Coordinates of C-alpha atoms in Angstrom, one line a residue:
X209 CA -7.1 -142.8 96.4
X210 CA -7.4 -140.2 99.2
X211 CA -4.9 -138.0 100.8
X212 CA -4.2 -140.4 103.5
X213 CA -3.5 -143.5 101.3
X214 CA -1.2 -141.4 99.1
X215 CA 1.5 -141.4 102.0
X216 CA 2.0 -145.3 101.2
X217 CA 1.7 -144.6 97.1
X218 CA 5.2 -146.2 95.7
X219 CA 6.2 -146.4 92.8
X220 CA 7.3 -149.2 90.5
X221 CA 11.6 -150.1 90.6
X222 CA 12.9 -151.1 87.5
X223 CA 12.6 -156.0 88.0
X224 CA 16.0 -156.9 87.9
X225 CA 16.9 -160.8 88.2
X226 CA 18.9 -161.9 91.4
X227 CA 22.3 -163.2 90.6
X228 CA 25.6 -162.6 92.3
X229 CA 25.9 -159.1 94.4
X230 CA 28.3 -157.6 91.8
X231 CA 25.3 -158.6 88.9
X232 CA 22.7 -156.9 91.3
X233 CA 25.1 -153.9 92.0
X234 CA 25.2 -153.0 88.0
X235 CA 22.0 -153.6 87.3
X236 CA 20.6 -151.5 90.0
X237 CA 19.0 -148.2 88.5
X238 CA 18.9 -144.8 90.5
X239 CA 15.0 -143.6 90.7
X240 CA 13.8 -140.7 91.2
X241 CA 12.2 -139.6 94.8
X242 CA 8.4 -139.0 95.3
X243 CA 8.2 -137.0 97.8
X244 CA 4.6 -136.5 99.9
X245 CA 4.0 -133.1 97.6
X246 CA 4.7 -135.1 94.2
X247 CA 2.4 -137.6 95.4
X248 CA -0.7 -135.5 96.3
X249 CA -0.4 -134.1 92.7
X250 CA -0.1 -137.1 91.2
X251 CA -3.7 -137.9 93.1
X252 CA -5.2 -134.6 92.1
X253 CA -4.2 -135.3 88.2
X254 CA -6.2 -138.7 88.8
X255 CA -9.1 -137.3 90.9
X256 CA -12.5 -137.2 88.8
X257 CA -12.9 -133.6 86.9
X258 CA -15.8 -132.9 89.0
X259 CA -13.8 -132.7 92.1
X260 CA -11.2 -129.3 92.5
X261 CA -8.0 -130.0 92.1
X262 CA -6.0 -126.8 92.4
X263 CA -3.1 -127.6 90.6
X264 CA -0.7 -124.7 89.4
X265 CA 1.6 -124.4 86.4
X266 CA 4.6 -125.1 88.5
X267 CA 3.2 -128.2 90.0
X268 CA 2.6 -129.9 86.7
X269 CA 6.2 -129.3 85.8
X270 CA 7.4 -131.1 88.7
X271 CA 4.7 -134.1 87.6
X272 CA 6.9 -133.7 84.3
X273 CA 10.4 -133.3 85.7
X274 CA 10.0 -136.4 87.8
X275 CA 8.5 -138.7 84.9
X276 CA 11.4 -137.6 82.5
X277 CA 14.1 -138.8 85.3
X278 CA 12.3 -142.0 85.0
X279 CA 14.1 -145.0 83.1
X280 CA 10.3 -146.1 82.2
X281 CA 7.0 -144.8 82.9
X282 CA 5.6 -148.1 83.3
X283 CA 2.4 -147.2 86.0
X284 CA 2.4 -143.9 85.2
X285 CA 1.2 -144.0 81.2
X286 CA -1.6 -142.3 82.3
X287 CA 0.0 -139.1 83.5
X288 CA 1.3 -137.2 80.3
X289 CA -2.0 -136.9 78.7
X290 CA -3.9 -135.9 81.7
X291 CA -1.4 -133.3 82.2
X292 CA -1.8 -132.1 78.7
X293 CA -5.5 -132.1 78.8
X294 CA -4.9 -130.0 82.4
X295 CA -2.6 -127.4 81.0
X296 CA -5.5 -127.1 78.1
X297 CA -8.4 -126.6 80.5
X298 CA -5.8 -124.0 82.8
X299 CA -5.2 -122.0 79.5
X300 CA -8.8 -121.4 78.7
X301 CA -9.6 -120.6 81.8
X302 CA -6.9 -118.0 81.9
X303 CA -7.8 -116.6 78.7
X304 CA -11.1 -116.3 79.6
X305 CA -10.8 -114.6 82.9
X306 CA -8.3 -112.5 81.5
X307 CA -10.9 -111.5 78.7
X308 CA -13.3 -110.1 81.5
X309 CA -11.1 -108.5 83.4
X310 CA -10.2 -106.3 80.3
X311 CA -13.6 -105.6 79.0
X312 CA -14.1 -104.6 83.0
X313 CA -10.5 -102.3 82.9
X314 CA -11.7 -101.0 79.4
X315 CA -14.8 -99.1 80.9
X316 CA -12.8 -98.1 83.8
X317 CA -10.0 -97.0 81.3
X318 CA -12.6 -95.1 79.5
X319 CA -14.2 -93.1 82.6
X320 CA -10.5 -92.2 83.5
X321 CA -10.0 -90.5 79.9
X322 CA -13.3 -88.8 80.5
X323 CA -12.3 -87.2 83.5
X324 CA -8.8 -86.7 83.3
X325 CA -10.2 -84.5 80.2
X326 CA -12.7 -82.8 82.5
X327 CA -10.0 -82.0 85.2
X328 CA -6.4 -82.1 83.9
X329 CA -7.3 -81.0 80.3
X330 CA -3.5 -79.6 79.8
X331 CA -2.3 -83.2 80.3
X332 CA -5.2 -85.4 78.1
X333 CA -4.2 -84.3 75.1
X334 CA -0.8 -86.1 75.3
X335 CA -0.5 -89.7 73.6
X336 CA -0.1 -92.2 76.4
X337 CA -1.1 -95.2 77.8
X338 CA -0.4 -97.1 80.7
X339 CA 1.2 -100.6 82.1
X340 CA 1.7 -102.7 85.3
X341 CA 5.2 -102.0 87.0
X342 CA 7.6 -104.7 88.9
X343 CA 5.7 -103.4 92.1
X344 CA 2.4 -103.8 91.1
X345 CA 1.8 -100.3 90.4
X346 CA 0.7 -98.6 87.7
X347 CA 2.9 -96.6 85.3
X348 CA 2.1 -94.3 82.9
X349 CA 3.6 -94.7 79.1
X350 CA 4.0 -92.5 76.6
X351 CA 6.6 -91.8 73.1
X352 CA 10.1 -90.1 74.2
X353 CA 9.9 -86.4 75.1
X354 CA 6.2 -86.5 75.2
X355 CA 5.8 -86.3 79.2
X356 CA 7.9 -83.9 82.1
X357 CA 8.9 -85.7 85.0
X358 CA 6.1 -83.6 86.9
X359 CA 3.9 -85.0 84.0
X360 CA 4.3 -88.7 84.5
X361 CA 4.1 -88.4 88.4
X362 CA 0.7 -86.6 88.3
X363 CA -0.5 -89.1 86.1
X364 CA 0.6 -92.2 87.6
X365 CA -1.1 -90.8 91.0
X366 CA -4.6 -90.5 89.1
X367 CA -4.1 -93.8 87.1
X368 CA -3.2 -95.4 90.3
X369 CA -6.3 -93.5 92.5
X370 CA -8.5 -94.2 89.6
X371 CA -11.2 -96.5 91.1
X372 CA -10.4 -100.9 90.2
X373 CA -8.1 -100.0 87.5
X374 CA -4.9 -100.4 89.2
X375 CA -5.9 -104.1 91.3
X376 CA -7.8 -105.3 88.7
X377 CA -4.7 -104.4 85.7
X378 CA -2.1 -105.7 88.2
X379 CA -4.6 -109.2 88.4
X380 CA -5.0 -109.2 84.5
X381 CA -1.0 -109.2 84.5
X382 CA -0.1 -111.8 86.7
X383 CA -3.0 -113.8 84.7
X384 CA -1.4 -112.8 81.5
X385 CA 1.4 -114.2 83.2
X386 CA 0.7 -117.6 84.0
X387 CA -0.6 -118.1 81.0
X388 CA 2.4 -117.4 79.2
X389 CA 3.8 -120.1 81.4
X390 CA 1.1 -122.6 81.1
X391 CA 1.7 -122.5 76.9
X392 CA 4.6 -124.1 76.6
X393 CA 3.7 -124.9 72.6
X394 CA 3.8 -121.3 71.7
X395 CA 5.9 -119.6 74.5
X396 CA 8.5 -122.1 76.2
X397 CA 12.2 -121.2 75.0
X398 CA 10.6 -117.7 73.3
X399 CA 9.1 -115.2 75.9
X400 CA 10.2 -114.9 79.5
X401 CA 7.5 -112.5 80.7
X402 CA 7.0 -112.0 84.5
X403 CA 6.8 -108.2 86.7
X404 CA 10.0 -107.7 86.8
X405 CA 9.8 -107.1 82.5
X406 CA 5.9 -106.8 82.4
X407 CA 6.4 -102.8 81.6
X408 CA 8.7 -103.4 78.5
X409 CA 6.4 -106.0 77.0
X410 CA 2.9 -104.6 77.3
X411 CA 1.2 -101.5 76.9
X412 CA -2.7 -101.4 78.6
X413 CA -3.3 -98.0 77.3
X414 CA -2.4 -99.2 73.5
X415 CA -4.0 -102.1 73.7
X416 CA -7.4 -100.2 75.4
X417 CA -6.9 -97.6 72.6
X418 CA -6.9 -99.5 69.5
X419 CA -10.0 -101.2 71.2
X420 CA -7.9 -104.9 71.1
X421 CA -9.6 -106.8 73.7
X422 CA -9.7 -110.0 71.5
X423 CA -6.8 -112.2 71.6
X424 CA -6.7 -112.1 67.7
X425 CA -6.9 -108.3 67.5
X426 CA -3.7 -106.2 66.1
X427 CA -2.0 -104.6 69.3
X428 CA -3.7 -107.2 72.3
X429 CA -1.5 -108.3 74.6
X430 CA -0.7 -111.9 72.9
X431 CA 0.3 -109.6 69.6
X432 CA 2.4 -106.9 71.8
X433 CA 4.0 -109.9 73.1
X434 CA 4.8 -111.6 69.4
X435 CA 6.0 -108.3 68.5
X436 CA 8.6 -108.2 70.8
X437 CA 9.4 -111.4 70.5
X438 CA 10.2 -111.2 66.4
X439 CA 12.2 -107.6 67.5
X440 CA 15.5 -108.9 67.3
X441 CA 16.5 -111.6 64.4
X442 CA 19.3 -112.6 65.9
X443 CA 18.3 -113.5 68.8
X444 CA 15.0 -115.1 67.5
X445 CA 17.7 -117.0 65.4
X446 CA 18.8 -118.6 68.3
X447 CA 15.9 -119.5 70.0
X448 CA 14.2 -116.2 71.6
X449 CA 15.0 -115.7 75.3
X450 CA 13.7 -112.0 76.2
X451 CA 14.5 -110.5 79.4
X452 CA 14.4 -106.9 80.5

């Protein structure tokens, strides 16, 4: 199916048998719309792998949404594992863009040290680190009382003028992002990360510190985010929500 035949794509109603109008008028059952956009996704999760499909995270869900208003899925048992084996194939490509975007930020991290120590040598001795703000900014980090106010502004300047580090960490965050919302199995109903909480949640400078690039290291992003996630019993108790 093409883009142009998916405009007369219907789907199957629910056979009812014709009897008296008051019969037909219970046994009528409400289904859902496709609309022209549901469609085209629906025709994108059928294409053949070797054709691109440019389907995001939010797009599956709607695939979802609409086949779980359904009374049956009758002509559409096809679609739940295609959209599982999508989500699958989205993840690892996420994790492993995400993986050379911080082994590029980790040498750029590292020449930053180098000449933050060669040029503001009162200021590299401090513990910090560094994460990606609601605006896309960088923003130093660092424990309480470490940093003056003049402190963190000076640094966030140089972390910010330091050459890739600051659209390349911003990238590796929104990616870090859509992952979380692509892995419903291990995030859905636990995590709520986007840029608006993105500086509570993760720390680049730790993780580049400790050397963490891999996903199964102590301190990566995917252990600072389980971390937070088990900091508060209570609410785990309940079924973890986190938001800044």
């Amino acid at each position: 199916m093409n883009v142009s035949d998916a405009a007369s794509f219907q789907i199957p109603y629910p056979q009812t048998v014709k009897a008296s109008p008051e019969k037909a008028q219970l046994e009528k059952v409400d289904t859902p719309v496709m609309d022209d956009r549901l469609k085209l996704t629906i025709e994108k999760l059928r294409a053949p792998r070797s054709e691109p499909r440019n389907l995001s995270s939010e797009k599956l869900d709607e695939v979802e949404e609409f086949l779980n208003e359904l009374e049956s899925i009758n002509g559409f048992y096809d679609l739940p594992p295609l959209i599982e084996s999508f989500r699958y194939s989205m993840i690892r490509h996420h994790e492993f863009q995400a993986n050379l975007m911080l082994k590029k930020m980790d040498e750029i991290y590292s020449d930053f040290k180098k000449d933050l120590q060669n040029k503001w040598s009162g200021l590299a001795h401090n513990v910090m680190g560094f994460t990606v703000a609601e605006d896309g900014q960088l923003k130093v980090t660092s424990p309480p009382d470490t940093l003056t106010a003049r402190d963190e502004e000076i640094l966030n300047t140089l972390l910010n003028e330091a050459k890739g580090l600051q659209p390349l960490s911003f990238k590796h965050a929104k990616t870090v992002i859509e992952l979380i919302q692509l892995d419903k199995p291990q995030f859905e109903g636990k995590v709520k990360l986007d840029l608006s909480n993105f500086h509570k949640m993760i720390d680049y400078g730790l993780l580049l510190n400790k050397g963490a690039l891999d996903l199964s290291s102590t301190d990566s992003w995917l252990d600072q985010l389980h971390k937070k996630a088990e900091k508060d019993p209570s609410e785990r108790k309940q079924g973890l929500h986190i938001e800044a």
